[in-house]
mmCIF file of C-alpha atoms and ligand atoms in Angstrom:
data_model
loop_
_atom_site.group_PDB
_atom_site.id
_atom_site.type_symbol
_atom_site.label_atom_id
_atom_site.label_comp_id
_atom_site.label_asym_id
_atom_site.label_seq_id
_atom_site.Cartn_x
_atom_site.Cartn_y
_atom_site.Cartn_z
ATOM 1 C CA MET Z 3 0.000 0.000 0.000
ATOM 2 C CA THR Z 4 1.257 3.528 -0.814
ATOM 3 C CA VAL Z 5 2.277 5.434 2.273
ATOM 4 C CA GLU Z 6 1.216 9.073 1.954
ATOM 5 C CA ASN Z 7 3.481 11.804 3.314
ATOM 6 C CA VAL Z 8 0.557 13.574 4.890
ATOM 7 C CA ILE Z 9 -3.184 13.089 5.087
ATOM 8 C CA ILE Z 10 -5.287 16.110 5.994
ATOM 9 C CA ILE Z 11 -8.671 15.211 7.468
ATOM 10 C CA GLY Z 12 -11.256 17.944 6.917
ATOM 11 C CA SER Z 13 -11.868 20.622 4.288
ATOM 12 C CA GLY Z 14 -12.528 23.798 6.268
ATOM 13 C CA PRO Z 15 -10.205 26.820 6.315
ATOM 14 C CA ALA Z 16 -7.662 24.953 8.504
ATOM 15 C CA GLY Z 17 -7.585 21.884 6.241
ATOM 16 C CA PHE Z 18 -7.251 23.796 2.978
ATOM 17 C CA SER Z 19 -4.567 26.078 4.451
ATOM 18 C CA ALA Z 20 -2.626 22.991 5.541
ATOM 19 C CA GLY Z 21 -3.114 21.718 1.969
ATOM 20 C CA ILE Z 22 -1.750 24.932 0.460
ATOM 21 C CA TYR Z 23 1.368 24.844 2.657
ATOM 22 C CA THR Z 24 2.137 21.113 2.512
ATOM 23 C CA GLY Z 25 1.399 21.157 -1.225
ATOM 24 C CA ARG Z 26 3.753 24.069 -1.800
ATOM 25 C CA ALA Z 27 6.367 22.174 0.230
ATOM 26 C CA GLN Z 28 6.129 19.402 -2.412
ATOM 27 C CA LEU Z 29 4.651 16.886 0.018
ATOM 28 C CA ASN Z 30 1.868 15.830 -2.364
ATOM 29 C CA PRO Z 31 -0.794 15.943 0.405
ATOM 30 C CA LEU Z 32 -4.053 14.003 0.348
ATOM 31 C CA LEU Z 33 -7.022 15.880 1.790
ATOM 32 C CA ILE Z 34 -10.123 13.909 2.797
ATOM 33 C CA THR Z 35 -13.080 16.308 2.732
ATOM 34 C CA GLY Z 36 -15.688 14.913 5.122
ATOM 35 C CA ASN Z 37 -19.370 14.934 4.153
ATOM 36 C CA ASP Z 38 -19.448 18.577 3.058
ATOM 37 C CA ILE Z 39 -16.674 20.701 1.609
ATOM 38 C CA GLY Z 40 -15.693 23.868 3.404
ATOM 39 C CA GLY Z 41 -17.043 23.280 6.898
ATOM 40 C CA GLN Z 42 -19.007 25.991 8.643
ATOM 41 C CA VAL Z 43 -17.769 28.866 6.492
ATOM 42 C CA ALA Z 44 -19.390 27.180 3.481
ATOM 43 C CA ILE Z 45 -22.789 27.998 4.997
ATOM 44 C CA THR Z 46 -21.892 31.564 5.944
ATOM 45 C CA TYR Z 47 -23.662 34.192 3.876
ATOM 46 C CA GLU Z 48 -21.041 36.890 4.105
ATOM 47 C CA VAL Z 49 -17.465 36.942 5.387
ATOM 48 C CA GLU Z 50 -16.461 40.519 6.074
ATOM 49 C CA ASN Z 51 -13.577 40.105 8.510
ATOM 50 C CA TYR Z 52 -11.204 37.851 6.592
ATOM 51 C CA PRO Z 53 -8.118 39.967 5.834
ATOM 52 C CA GLY Z 54 -7.461 40.742 2.197
ATOM 53 C CA PHE Z 55 -11.110 40.988 1.148
ATOM 54 C CA PRO Z 56 -12.262 44.493 2.156
ATOM 55 C CA GLU Z 57 -15.405 44.215 -0.021
ATOM 56 C CA SER Z 58 -16.270 40.935 1.778
ATOM 57 C CA LEU Z 59 -17.232 37.746 -0.017
ATOM 58 C CA SER Z 60 -19.593 34.849 0.529
ATOM 59 C CA GLY Z 61 -18.531 31.747 2.483
ATOM 60 C CA PRO Z 62 -18.864 29.443 -0.558
ATOM 61 C CA GLU Z 63 -16.749 31.872 -2.646
ATOM 62 C CA LEU Z 64 -13.998 31.809 -0.033
ATOM 63 C CA VAL Z 65 -14.077 27.995 0.159
ATOM 64 C CA GLU Z 66 -13.800 27.820 -3.633
ATOM 65 C CA LYS Z 67 -10.709 30.025 -3.516
ATOM 66 C CA PHE Z 68 -9.161 27.933 -0.714
ATOM 67 C CA GLN Z 69 -9.735 24.745 -2.693
ATOM 68 C CA GLU Z 70 -8.434 26.204 -5.949
ATOM 69 C CA GLN Z 71 -5.250 27.391 -4.247
ATOM 70 C CA ALA Z 72 -4.683 24.059 -2.466
ATOM 71 C CA GLN Z 73 -5.162 22.116 -5.705
ATOM 72 C CA LYS Z 74 -2.877 24.528 -7.572
ATOM 73 C CA PHE Z 75 -0.064 23.330 -5.298
ATOM 74 C CA GLY Z 76 -0.858 19.675 -5.767
ATOM 75 C CA THR Z 77 -3.265 18.835 -2.939
ATOM 76 C CA ARG Z 78 -5.267 15.780 -3.977
ATOM 77 C CA ILE Z 79 -8.883 15.733 -2.816
ATOM 78 C CA GLU Z 80 -10.683 12.585 -1.677
ATOM 79 C CA TYR Z 81 -14.449 13.098 -1.279
ATOM 80 C CA ASP Z 82 -15.101 10.783 1.651
ATOM 81 C CA TYR Z 83 -15.690 10.759 5.408
ATOM 82 C CA VAL Z 84 -13.091 9.431 7.837
ATOM 83 C CA ASP Z 85 -14.713 7.052 10.319
ATOM 84 C CA ALA Z 86 -11.682 5.456 12.005
ATOM 85 C CA VAL Z 87 -7.972 6.081 12.484
ATOM 86 C CA ASP Z 88 -5.102 4.152 14.001
ATOM 87 C CA PHE Z 89 -2.333 6.320 15.396
ATOM 88 C CA HIS Z 90 -0.912 3.602 17.647
ATOM 89 C CA GLN Z 91 1.261 2.276 14.818
ATOM 90 C CA HIS Z 92 3.478 4.070 12.313
ATOM 91 C CA PRO Z 93 2.740 4.545 9.450
ATOM 92 C CA PHE Z 94 -0.660 5.708 10.653
ATOM 93 C CA SER Z 95 -3.824 4.411 9.050
ATOM 94 C CA VAL Z 96 -6.974 6.285 8.133
ATOM 95 C CA HIS Z 97 -10.203 4.518 7.217
ATOM 96 C CA THR Z 98 -13.165 6.069 5.385
ATOM 97 C CA GLN Z 99 -16.897 5.447 5.223
ATOM 98 C CA GLY Z 100 -16.377 4.663 1.535
ATOM 99 C CA GLY Z 101 -14.427 1.581 2.643
ATOM 100 C CA LYS Z 102 -10.904 2.811 1.824
ATOM 101 C CA THR Z 103 -7.874 2.558 4.085
ATOM 102 C CA PHE Z 104 -4.952 4.932 3.645
ATOM 103 C CA GLN Z 105 -1.540 4.898 5.284
ATOM 104 C CA ALA Z 106 0.416 8.021 6.102
ATOM 105 C CA LYS Z 107 3.624 9.154 7.741
ATOM 106 C CA SER Z 108 1.828 12.163 9.217
ATOM 107 C CA VAL Z 109 -1.743 13.362 9.679
ATOM 108 C CA ILE Z 110 -3.305 16.780 10.190
ATOM 109 C CA LEU Z 111 -6.689 16.738 11.949
ATOM 110 C CA SER Z 112 -8.964 19.596 10.871
ATOM 111 C CA THR Z 113 -12.468 18.188 11.201
ATOM 112 C CA GLY Z 114 -13.931 21.290 12.850
ATOM 113 C CA ALA Z 115 -17.186 21.426 14.773
ATOM 114 C CA THR Z 116 -20.933 21.257 14.051
ATOM 115 C CA PRO Z 117 -23.901 23.211 15.443
ATOM 116 C CA ARG Z 118 -25.115 22.202 18.913
ATOM 117 C CA LYS Z 119 -28.713 21.024 19.274
ATOM 118 C CA LEU Z 120 -31.240 22.112 21.903
ATOM 119 C CA GLN Z 121 -32.271 18.470 22.403
ATOM 120 C CA ILE Z 122 -35.911 19.268 23.074
ATOM 121 C CA PRO Z 123 -39.119 17.592 21.853
ATOM 122 C CA GLY Z 124 -39.921 18.423 18.232
ATOM 123 C CA GLU Z 125 -36.402 19.572 17.301
ATOM 124 C CA GLU Z 126 -35.293 16.495 15.401
ATOM 125 C CA GLU Z 127 -38.695 15.686 13.867
ATOM 126 C CA LEU Z 128 -39.199 19.238 12.576
ATOM 127 C CA THR Z 129 -35.682 19.826 11.221
ATOM 128 C CA GLY Z 130 -36.215 20.912 7.641
ATOM 129 C CA ARG Z 131 -39.837 21.779 8.416
ATOM 130 C CA GLY Z 132 -39.192 24.995 10.283
ATOM 131 C CA VAL Z 133 -36.211 24.041 12.439
ATOM 132 C CA SER Z 134 -32.887 25.151 10.987
ATOM 133 C CA TYR Z 135 -29.235 25.652 11.930
ATOM 134 C CA CYS Z 136 -28.348 27.602 8.783
ATOM 135 C CA ALA Z 137 -29.876 30.967 7.947
ATOM 136 C CA THR Z 138 -27.946 31.136 4.675
ATOM 137 C CA CYS Z 139 -29.469 27.846 3.549
ATOM 138 C CA ASP Z 140 -33.046 28.321 4.755
ATOM 139 C CA GLY Z 141 -33.654 32.058 5.310
ATOM 140 C CA PHE Z 142 -35.132 32.444 1.850
ATOM 141 C CA PHE Z 143 -38.062 30.151 2.743
ATOM 142 C CA PHE Z 144 -39.202 32.568 5.442
ATOM 143 C CA ARG Z 145 -39.904 35.580 3.247
ATOM 144 C CA GLY Z 146 -42.668 37.639 4.884
ATOM 145 C CA LYS Z 147 -42.870 35.282 7.877
ATOM 146 C CA LYS Z 148 -42.098 35.323 11.596
ATOM 147 C CA VAL Z 149 -39.016 33.492 12.853
ATOM 148 C CA VAL Z 150 -37.232 32.906 16.128
ATOM 149 C CA VAL Z 151 -33.484 32.808 16.712
ATOM 150 C CA VAL Z 152 -32.171 31.021 19.811
ATOM 151 C CA GLY Z 153 -28.853 32.105 21.342
ATOM 152 C CA GLY Z 154 -27.037 35.188 22.548
ATOM 153 C CA GLY Z 155 -23.638 34.877 20.859
ATOM 154 C CA ASP Z 156 -22.103 36.344 17.718
ATOM 155 C CA SER Z 157 -23.634 33.671 15.496
ATOM 156 C CA ALA Z 158 -27.152 34.323 16.798
ATOM 157 C CA MET Z 159 -26.830 38.095 16.240
ATOM 158 C CA GLU Z 160 -25.207 37.787 12.834
ATOM 159 C CA GLU Z 161 -27.751 35.290 11.574
ATOM 160 C CA ALA Z 162 -30.714 37.180 13.093
ATOM 161 C CA ILE Z 163 -29.598 40.304 11.235
ATOM 162 C CA PHE Z 164 -29.254 38.278 8.048
ATOM 163 C CA LEU Z 165 -32.754 36.797 8.514
ATOM 164 C CA THR Z 166 -34.306 40.297 8.561
ATOM 165 C CA ARG Z 167 -33.672 40.352 4.791
ATOM 166 C CA PHE Z 168 -36.440 37.799 4.441
ATOM 167 C CA ALA Z 169 -38.592 37.574 7.568
ATOM 168 C CA ASP Z 170 -40.967 40.336 8.696
ATOM 169 C CA GLU Z 171 -40.119 39.723 12.337
ATOM 170 C CA VAL Z 172 -37.149 38.047 14.007
ATOM 171 C CA THR Z 173 -37.412 37.309 17.730
ATOM 172 C CA ILE Z 174 -34.208 36.435 19.562
ATOM 173 C CA ILE Z 175 -34.832 34.203 22.568
ATOM 174 C CA HIS Z 176 -31.976 34.176 25.052
ATOM 175 C CA ARG Z 177 -31.644 32.284 28.330
ATOM 176 C CA ARG Z 178 -30.092 35.225 30.191
ATOM 177 C CA ASP Z 179 -30.707 38.989 30.337
ATOM 178 C CA ALA Z 180 -27.418 39.920 28.653
ATOM 179 C CA LEU Z 181 -25.871 38.937 25.347
ATOM 180 C CA ARG Z 182 -22.536 37.218 24.905
ATOM 181 C CA ALA Z 183 -22.112 38.673 21.399
ATOM 182 C CA SER Z 184 -19.524 41.344 20.555
ATOM 183 C CA LYS Z 185 -20.601 44.977 21.046
ATOM 184 C CA ILE Z 186 -20.725 45.780 17.334
ATOM 185 C CA LEU Z 187 -23.126 42.918 16.597
ATOM 186 C CA GLN Z 188 -25.218 43.718 19.681
ATOM 187 C CA GLU Z 189 -25.593 47.307 18.517
ATOM 188 C CA ARG Z 190 -26.581 46.224 15.016
ATOM 189 C CA ALA Z 191 -29.196 43.832 16.415
ATOM 190 C CA PHE Z 192 -30.599 46.351 18.920
ATOM 191 C CA SER Z 193 -30.936 49.022 16.256
ATOM 192 C CA ASN Z 194 -32.704 46.750 13.758
ATOM 193 C CA ASP Z 195 -36.481 47.482 13.809
ATOM 194 C CA LYS Z 196 -37.371 43.946 12.739
ATOM 195 C CA ILE Z 197 -35.520 42.311 15.674
ATOM 196 C CA LYS Z 198 -37.226 41.786 19.042
ATOM 197 C CA PHE Z 199 -35.884 40.075 22.173
ATOM 198 C CA ILE Z 200 -37.327 37.699 24.724
ATOM 199 C CA TRP Z 201 -34.975 37.532 27.721
ATOM 200 C CA ASN Z 202 -34.421 34.963 30.464
ATOM 201 C CA SER Z 203 -36.266 32.331 28.485
ATOM 202 C CA VAL Z 204 -35.637 28.909 27.013
ATOM 203 C CA VAL Z 205 -37.518 26.943 24.382
ATOM 204 C CA THR Z 206 -38.733 23.691 25.940
ATOM 205 C CA ALA Z 207 -40.659 22.255 22.961
ATOM 206 C CA ILE Z 208 -41.111 22.890 19.249
ATOM 207 C CA ASN Z 209 -44.642 22.187 18.074
ATOM 208 C CA ALA Z 210 -46.143 21.586 14.643
ATOM 209 C CA GLY Z 211 -49.437 22.876 13.262
ATOM 210 C CA GLU Z 212 -51.858 21.053 10.946
ATOM 211 C CA SER Z 213 -49.495 21.422 7.980
ATOM 212 C CA GLY Z 214 -46.847 19.405 9.807
ATOM 213 C CA ALA Z 215 -44.464 22.376 9.958
ATOM 214 C CA VAL Z 216 -43.439 24.458 12.987
ATOM 215 C CA SER Z 217 -46.319 26.599 14.250
ATOM 216 C CA HIS Z 218 -45.485 27.465 17.843
ATOM 217 C CA LEU Z 219 -42.914 27.068 20.592
ATOM 218 C CA THR Z 220 -43.299 26.339 24.262
ATOM 219 C CA LEU Z 221 -41.230 28.827 26.246
ATOM 220 C CA LYS Z 222 -40.231 28.838 29.859
ATOM 221 C CA ASN Z 223 -39.152 31.921 31.741
ATOM 222 C CA VAL Z 224 -36.162 30.755 33.785
ATOM 223 C CA VAL Z 225 -36.687 33.474 36.425
ATOM 224 C CA THR Z 226 -40.440 33.115 37.078
ATOM 225 C CA GLY Z 227 -40.878 29.540 35.829
ATOM 226 C CA ALA Z 228 -43.888 30.669 33.775
ATOM 227 C CA GLU Z 229 -44.663 28.673 30.612
ATOM 228 C CA THR Z 230 -46.045 30.385 27.517
ATOM 229 C CA SER Z 231 -46.773 29.544 23.903
ATOM 230 C CA PHE Z 232 -45.163 31.586 21.125
ATOM 231 C CA ALA Z 233 -46.410 31.458 17.538
ATOM 232 C CA THR Z 234 -43.700 31.313 14.855
ATOM 233 C CA ASP Z 235 -43.100 29.932 11.369
ATOM 234 C CA GLY Z 236 -39.536 28.883 12.026
ATOM 235 C CA ILE Z 237 -36.800 28.535 14.606
ATOM 236 C CA PHE Z 238 -33.104 29.012 13.908
ATOM 237 C CA ILE Z 239 -30.792 27.595 16.570
ATOM 238 C CA PHE Z 240 -27.326 29.117 17.140
ATOM 239 C CA ILE Z 241 -26.143 27.949 20.551
ATOM 240 C CA GLY Z 242 -22.561 26.956 19.890
ATOM 241 C CA HIS Z 243 -20.864 23.908 18.462
ATOM 242 C CA GLU Z 244 -19.793 20.332 19.138
ATOM 243 C CA PRO Z 245 -16.335 19.250 17.962
ATOM 244 C CA ASN Z 246 -16.200 16.538 15.268
ATOM 245 C CA GLY Z 247 -13.624 14.337 16.925
ATOM 246 C CA TRP Z 248 -15.338 11.131 18.041
ATOM 247 C CA MET Z 249 -13.172 9.107 15.630
ATOM 248 C CA PHE Z 250 -10.007 10.309 17.388
ATOM 249 C CA ALA Z 251 -11.016 9.135 20.865
ATOM 250 C CA ASP Z 252 -8.378 6.798 22.375
ATOM 251 C CA GLN Z 253 -5.940 7.841 19.631
ATOM 252 C CA VAL Z 254 -4.776 11.287 20.793
ATOM 253 C CA ASP Z 255 -5.294 13.142 24.064
ATOM 254 C CA MET Z 256 -8.620 14.965 24.109
ATOM 255 C CA GLU Z 257 -10.661 17.113 26.481
ATOM 256 C CA ASP Z 258 -14.439 17.657 26.256
ATOM 257 C CA GLY Z 259 -14.334 16.247 22.729
ATOM 258 C CA TYR Z 260 -11.605 18.639 21.564
ATOM 259 C CA VAL Z 261 -8.146 17.434 20.512
ATOM 260 C CA ILE Z 262 -5.432 18.820 22.790
ATOM 261 C CA THR Z 263 -2.497 20.477 21.026
ATOM 262 C CA ASP Z 264 0.501 22.435 22.169
ATOM 263 C CA ARG Z 265 1.252 25.926 20.836
ATOM 264 C CA ARG Z 266 2.745 24.400 17.693
ATOM 265 C CA MET Z 267 -0.311 22.303 16.855
ATOM 266 C CA HIS Z 268 1.318 19.022 17.948
ATOM 267 C CA THR Z 269 -1.064 16.471 19.449
ATOM 268 C CA SER Z 270 0.047 13.887 22.001
ATOM 269 C CA VAL Z 271 1.171 11.620 19.112
ATOM 270 C CA PRO Z 272 4.356 12.672 17.250
ATOM 271 C CA GLY Z 273 3.474 13.122 13.572
ATOM 272 C CA VAL Z 274 -0.205 13.900 14.251
ATOM 273 C CA PHE Z 275 -1.133 17.587 14.256
ATOM 274 C CA ALA Z 276 -4.466 19.359 14.688
ATOM 275 C CA ALA Z 277 -5.726 22.758 13.549
ATOM 276 C CA GLY Z 278 -8.941 24.775 13.550
ATOM 277 C CA GLU Z 279 -12.043 24.214 15.638
ATOM 278 C CA ILE Z 280 -11.321 20.570 16.423
ATOM 279 C CA GLN Z 281 -8.671 21.913 18.816
ATOM 280 C CA ASP Z 282 -9.832 25.490 19.383
ATOM 281 C CA ASN Z 283 -13.094 26.257 21.136
ATOM 282 C CA HIS Z 284 -12.134 29.835 21.835
ATOM 283 C CA PHE Z 285 -11.246 31.870 18.738
ATOM 284 C CA ARG Z 286 -13.287 30.048 16.069
ATOM 285 C CA GLN Z 287 -12.530 32.499 13.280
ATOM 286 C CA VAL Z 288 -11.746 31.724 9.657
ATOM 287 C CA ALA Z 289 -8.536 33.723 10.047
ATOM 288 C CA THR Z 290 -7.416 31.880 13.203
ATOM 289 C CA SER Z 291 -8.223 28.480 11.681
ATOM 290 C CA VAL Z 292 -6.203 29.419 8.605
ATOM 291 C CA GLY Z 293 -3.268 30.410 10.825
ATOM 292 C CA GLN Z 294 -3.470 27.165 12.759
ATOM 293 C CA GLY Z 295 -3.631 25.155 9.522
ATOM 294 C CA VAL Z 296 -0.474 26.879 8.343
ATOM 295 C CA MET Z 297 1.292 26.205 11.656
ATOM 296 C CA ALA Z 298 0.301 22.517 11.581
ATOM 297 C CA ALA Z 299 1.568 22.231 7.997
ATOM 298 C CA MET Z 300 4.919 23.836 8.821
ATOM 299 C CA GLU Z 301 5.424 21.574 11.824
ATOM 300 C CA CYS Z 302 4.396 18.563 9.768
ATOM 301 C CA GLU Z 303 6.983 19.478 7.128
ATOM 302 C CA LYS Z 304 9.642 19.635 9.854
ATOM 303 C CA TYR Z 305 8.522 16.272 11.262
ATOM 304 C CA LEU Z 306 8.749 14.590 7.835
ATOM 305 C CA ALA Z 307 12.189 16.088 7.209
ATOM 306 C CA GLY Z 308 13.254 14.616 10.567
ATOM 307 C CA LEU Z 309 11.987 11.180 9.532
ATOM 308 C CA GLU Z 310 14.021 11.379 6.328
ATOM 309 C CA ILE Z 311 17.206 12.333 8.169
ATOM 310 C CA ALA Z 312 16.653 9.482 10.646
ATOM 311 C CA ALA Z 313 16.211 7.026 7.751
ATOM 312 C CA GLU Z 314 19.443 8.200 6.077
ATOM 313 C CA GLU Z 315 21.577 8.057 9.214
ATOM 314 C CA PRO Z 316 23.668 4.846 9.514
ATOM 315 C CA ALA Z 317 22.629 2.628 12.398
ATOM 316 C CA ALA Z 318 24.779 3.179 15.484
ATOM 317 C CA GLU Z 319 27.654 0.706 15.653
ATOM 318 C CA LEU Z 320 27.416 -1.899 18.305
ATOM 319 C CA VAL Z 321 30.216 -1.507 20.812
ATOM 320 C CA PRO Z 322 31.196 -4.774 22.488
ATOM 321 C CA ALA Z 323 30.999 -4.645 26.243
HETATM 322 P P1 NAP O 430 -21.154 31.056 21.568
HETATM 323 O O1 NAP O 430 -20.355 32.319 21.571
HETATM 324 O O2 NAP O 430 -20.680 29.906 22.386
HETATM 325 O O3 NAP O 430 -22.620 31.455 22.024
HETATM 326 C C1 NAP O 430 -23.595 30.469 22.219
HETATM 327 C C2 NAP O 430 -24.854 31.143 22.751
HETATM 328 O O4 NAP O 430 -25.864 30.152 22.870
HETATM 329 C C3 NAP O 430 -24.659 31.785 24.118
HETATM 330 O O5 NAP O 430 -25.340 32.991 24.164
HETATM 331 C C4 NAP O 430 -25.243 30.745 25.059
HETATM 332 O O6 NAP O 430 -25.838 31.317 26.194
HETATM 333 C C5 NAP O 430 -26.358 30.131 24.219
HETATM 334 N N1 NAP O 430 -26.636 28.735 24.565
HETATM 335 C C6 NAP O 430 -25.750 27.701 24.700
HETATM 336 N N2 NAP O 430 -26.397 26.565 24.997
HETATM 337 C C7 NAP O 430 -27.703 26.880 25.067
HETATM 338 C C8 NAP O 430 -28.876 26.128 25.336
HETATM 339 N N3 NAP O 430 -28.829 24.813 25.573
HETATM 340 N N4 NAP O 430 -30.057 26.781 25.325
HETATM 341 C C9 NAP O 430 -30.114 28.099 25.067
HETATM 342 N N5 NAP O 430 -29.052 28.870 24.808
HETATM 343 C C10 NAP O 430 -27.860 28.258 24.806
HETATM 344 O O7 NAP O 430 -21.354 30.461 20.099
HETATM 345 P P2 NAP O 430 -21.385 31.202 18.676
HETATM 346 O O8 NAP O 430 -22.270 32.391 18.721
HETATM 347 O O9 NAP O 430 -21.673 30.147 17.702
HETATM 348 O O10 NAP O 430 -19.902 31.718 18.493
HETATM 349 C C11 NAP O 430 -18.821 30.810 18.591
HETATM 350 C C12 NAP O 430 -17.513 31.565 18.387
HETATM 351 O O11 NAP O 430 -17.439 32.044 17.042
HETATM 352 C C13 NAP O 430 -17.361 32.771 19.291
HETATM 353 O O12 NAP O 430 -16.027 32.863 19.704
HETATM 354 C C14 NAP O 430 -17.717 33.919 18.384
HETATM 355 O O13 NAP O 430 -17.092 35.137 18.762
HETATM 356 C C15 NAP O 430 -17.253 33.431 17.033
HETATM 357 N N6 NAP O 430 -18.043 34.048 15.943
HETATM 358 C C16 NAP O 430 -17.618 35.250 15.482
HETATM 359 C C17 NAP O 430 -18.318 35.883 14.487
HETATM 360 C C18 NAP O 430 -17.818 37.211 13.996
HETATM 361 O O14 NAP O 430 -16.886 37.738 14.570
HETATM 362 N N7 NAP O 430 -18.395 37.793 12.979
HETATM 363 C C19 NAP O 430 -19.484 35.313 13.967
HETATM 364 C C20 NAP O 430 -19.913 34.098 14.478
HETATM 365 C C21 NAP O 430 -19.184 33.463 15.487
HETATM 366 P P3 NAP O 430 -24.937 31.992 27.350
HETATM 367 O O15 NAP O 430 -24.479 33.291 26.790
HETATM 368 O O16 NAP O 430 -25.909 32.116 28.474
HETATM 369 O O17 NAP O 430 -23.839 31.034 27.627
#
């Protein structure tokens, strides 16, 4: 079996950046995409804070550019989902849902994170029928309607503002009486006439009407305990993310589902690096993921050079006792 120099798992900003750098270093990297190309930025309507694009661009446009640049330097793309890895033996092995097994001298983990669920009655059943985690994908269907956004972070504010392009009314429901979002996004949300807030409240159930789509929510005020019903056509949930790292459990050191790395993106296994939201639950920016992907690639290059030197060095002579 061919042993790859480096396999990059994941096709978000971290993965493609690692592809650009390892490709340019002539390492002929293989990047395995996961189910969807681009990760979370691929479902972002507008990216306005990625340096170098002052006019801003859409998430899918940015992903296309990342991919084009990675392929330009020789990154090979495998459209598959990694479901198992073995880092206990070198060369490492990587298995995909498509039934393929690859071997590699080094691996860069960049599988990112996915939206967290509320885990309440009605959420799963009504996903796609009024429950959504992607305003860019589904906002259009709510033209002239009433929608709810759950969450108090940057994502909730950004997506609520985006939804006002379509919906007549956007109600943000937050479990506390203060937002976590950055000041600039808070100000934009507060000054938008179409956005209303319900504070100190959680959604406890999502209910369907006769059509089978979302018609109303059950809300609970966490201060008074009072339960109310709130009519809405849709609910968009932005309450954070879960890391996509279950397949790395027992292979590298992890904490709360995130892969632990040092400041140079090394995991607990020499030759395995991690970058982006699979190892960063704090910054979560396209720009920081790109930086981490670059760092992982540079360290990976150094690791592979070290392996080559070790292979070329003559074995130490045995000295008789
Ligand atoms: P986040 O900052 O973790 O915020 C999650 C929000 O959901 C919080 O307000 C949290 O409430 C609430 N929440 C969590 N679990 C909940 C539950 N079970 N029920 C109800 N509410 C719940 O997540 P995010 O907004 O996705 O942002 C993630 C990171 O990406 C952040 O670092 C953010 O700055 C960054 N980001 C930046 C931009 C930008 O700069 N343009 C855009 C998007 C995201 P509490 O506040 O009470 O904890």
